[in-house]
Amino acid sequence: MPKKLTRLTRSNWWSELGNSGLSDDLITLLRSIVSDYLNGAMGVRAPDANFITNELLKNHLMEGFMVDNCFFDVVVFAPKSNKGKSKVKGGMRRHRSFYKIVERHPGYNTLTLKDL
């Protein structure tokens, strides 16, 4: 059975997520991700990505979601492996994977400049 596409509005997205029927963990995660996007990342730390949250998002948002008439995909930014090369004050630099959302444009692929 196809999953229902999550649809939100910019004016009431917080409440709509709360009433979406999604799990509390997923609602909390989405509130962080959407808030990060809508607030222009001003003072908001993008939520950490890990195996558990990756699976949660894949199971419920593989096809993305909508805010007003725009489609969005959740993307994961993951650090490159540095294999111990970057030391910071005697310790290893801490890296983390994190989530962001990007607007999807039907008929287009998302590429980085390096992909061109």
PDB file of C-alpha atoms in Angstrom, residues 34-102:
ATOM      1  CA  VAL A  34      11.752  21.999   8.631  1.00  0.00           C
ATOM      2  CA  SER A  35      12.467  24.692  11.225  1.00  0.00           C
ATOM      3  CA  ASP A  36      16.111  24.755  10.119  1.00  0.00           C
ATOM      4  CA  TYR A  37      15.000  25.367   6.513  1.00  0.00           C
ATOM      5  CA  LEU A  38      12.219  27.891   7.170  1.00  0.00           C
ATOM      6  CA  ASN A  39      14.327  29.913   9.620  1.00  0.00           C
ATOM      7  CA  GLY A  40      17.257  30.099   7.215  1.00  0.00           C
ATOM      8  CA  ALA A  41      19.476  28.122   9.599  1.00  0.00           C
ATOM      9  CA  MET A  42      19.826  31.166  11.840  1.00  0.00           C
ATOM     10  CA  GLY A  43      20.903  29.805  15.195  1.00  0.00           C
ATOM     11  CA  VAL A  44      19.416  26.396  14.500  1.00  0.00           C
ATOM     12  CA  ARG A  45      21.693  23.379  14.471  1.00  0.00           C
ATOM     13  CA  ALA A  46      20.781  20.870  11.778  1.00  0.00           C
ATOM     14  CA  PRO A  47      19.669  17.572  13.328  1.00  0.00           C
ATOM     15  CA  ASP A  48      22.219  14.756  13.546  1.00  0.00           C
ATOM     16  CA  ALA A  49      21.870  11.842  11.158  1.00  0.00           C
ATOM     17  CA  ASN A  50      22.410   8.293  12.378  1.00  0.00           C
ATOM     18  CA  PHE A  51      21.377   4.766  11.419  1.00  0.00           C
ATOM     19  CA  ILE A  52      18.145   4.849  13.440  1.00  0.00           C
ATOM     20  CA  THR A  53      16.902   8.198  12.136  1.00  0.00           C
ATOM     21  CA  ASN A  54      18.000   7.308   8.586  1.00  0.00           C
ATOM     22  CA  GLU A  55      15.800   4.193   8.687  1.00  0.00           C
ATOM     23  CA  LEU A  56      12.917   6.137  10.217  1.00  0.00           C
ATOM     24  CA  LEU A  57      13.047   8.738   7.441  1.00  0.00           C
ATOM     25  CA  LYS A  58      13.489   6.129   4.713  1.00  0.00           C
ATOM     26  CA  ASN A  59      10.433   4.235   5.938  1.00  0.00           C
ATOM     27  CA  HIS A  60       8.194   7.311   5.999  1.00  0.00           C
ATOM     28  CA  LEU A  61       9.629   9.999   3.731  1.00  0.00           C
ATOM     29  CA  MET A  62      11.435   8.221   0.908  1.00  0.00           C
ATOM     30  CA  GLU A  63       9.202  10.096  -1.556  1.00  0.00           C
ATOM     31  CA  GLY A  64       9.731  13.423   0.213  1.00  0.00           C
ATOM     32  CA  PHE A  65       7.027  15.738   1.511  1.00  0.00           C
ATOM     33  CA  MET A  66       5.288  18.980   0.565  1.00  0.00           C
ATOM     34  CA  VAL A  67       5.199  22.440   2.087  1.00  0.00           C
ATOM     35  CA  ASP A  68       2.471  24.436   0.335  1.00  0.00           C
ATOM     36  CA  ASN A  69       2.944  23.595  -3.365  1.00  0.00           C
ATOM     37  CA  CYS A  70       6.656  22.747  -3.146  1.00  0.00           C
ATOM     38  CA  PHE A  71       8.111  19.237  -2.931  1.00  0.00           C
ATOM     39  CA  PHE A  72      11.067  18.662  -0.609  1.00  0.00           C
ATOM     40  CA  ASP A  73      13.554  15.850  -0.146  1.00  0.00           C
ATOM     41  CA  VAL A  74      15.519  15.155   3.007  1.00  0.00           C
ATOM     42  CA  VAL A  75      19.247  14.950   2.279  1.00  0.00           C
ATOM     43  CA  VAL A  76      22.107  13.792   4.481  1.00  0.00           C
ATOM     44  CA  PHE A  77      25.437  15.575   4.617  1.00  0.00           C
ATOM     45  CA  ALA A  78      28.078  13.068   5.668  1.00  0.00           C
ATOM     46  CA  PRO A  79      31.747  13.840   6.386  1.00  0.00           C
ATOM     47  CA  LYS A  80      34.452  12.385   4.231  1.00  0.00           C
ATOM     48  CA  SER A  81      36.617   9.859   5.986  1.00  0.00           C
ATOM     49  CA  ASN A  82      39.840  11.565   7.099  1.00  0.00           C
ATOM     50  CA  LYS A  83      41.442   8.440   8.615  1.00  0.00           C
ATOM     51  CA  GLY A  84      43.128  10.363  11.424  1.00  0.00           C
ATOM     52  CA  LYS A  85      44.683  13.075   9.271  1.00  0.00           C
ATOM     53  CA  SER A  86      43.100  16.101  10.904  1.00  0.00           C
ATOM     54  CA  LYS A  87      44.108  16.543  14.515  1.00  0.00           C
ATOM     55  CA  VAL A  88      42.807  19.385  16.616  1.00  0.00           C
ATOM     56  CA  LYS A  89      44.724  20.242  19.790  1.00  0.00           C
ATOM     57  CA  GLY A  90      45.885  16.678  20.314  1.00  0.00           C
ATOM     58  CA  GLY A  91      42.489  15.075  19.688  1.00  0.00           C
ATOM     59  CA  MET A  92      40.570  13.930  16.682  1.00  0.00           C
ATOM     60  CA  ARG A  93      38.307  16.485  15.067  1.00  0.00           C
ATOM     61  CA  ARG A  94      34.700  15.469  15.614  1.00  0.00           C
ATOM     62  CA  HIS A  95      32.567  15.184  12.520  1.00  0.00           C
ATOM     63  CA  ARG A  96      28.897  14.478  12.294  1.00  0.00           C
ATOM     64  CA  SER A  97      26.347  13.662   9.636  1.00  0.00           C
ATOM     65  CA  PHE A  98      23.320  15.929   9.548  1.00  0.00           C
ATOM     66  CA  TYR A  99      20.017  16.461   7.737  1.00  0.00           C
ATOM     67  CA  LYS A 100      18.823  19.313   5.573  1.00  0.00           C
ATOM     68  CA  ILE A 101      15.910  19.614   3.190  1.00  0.00           C
ATOM     69  CA  VAL A 102      16.127  20.769  -0.392  1.00  0.00           C
TER      70      VAL A 102
END
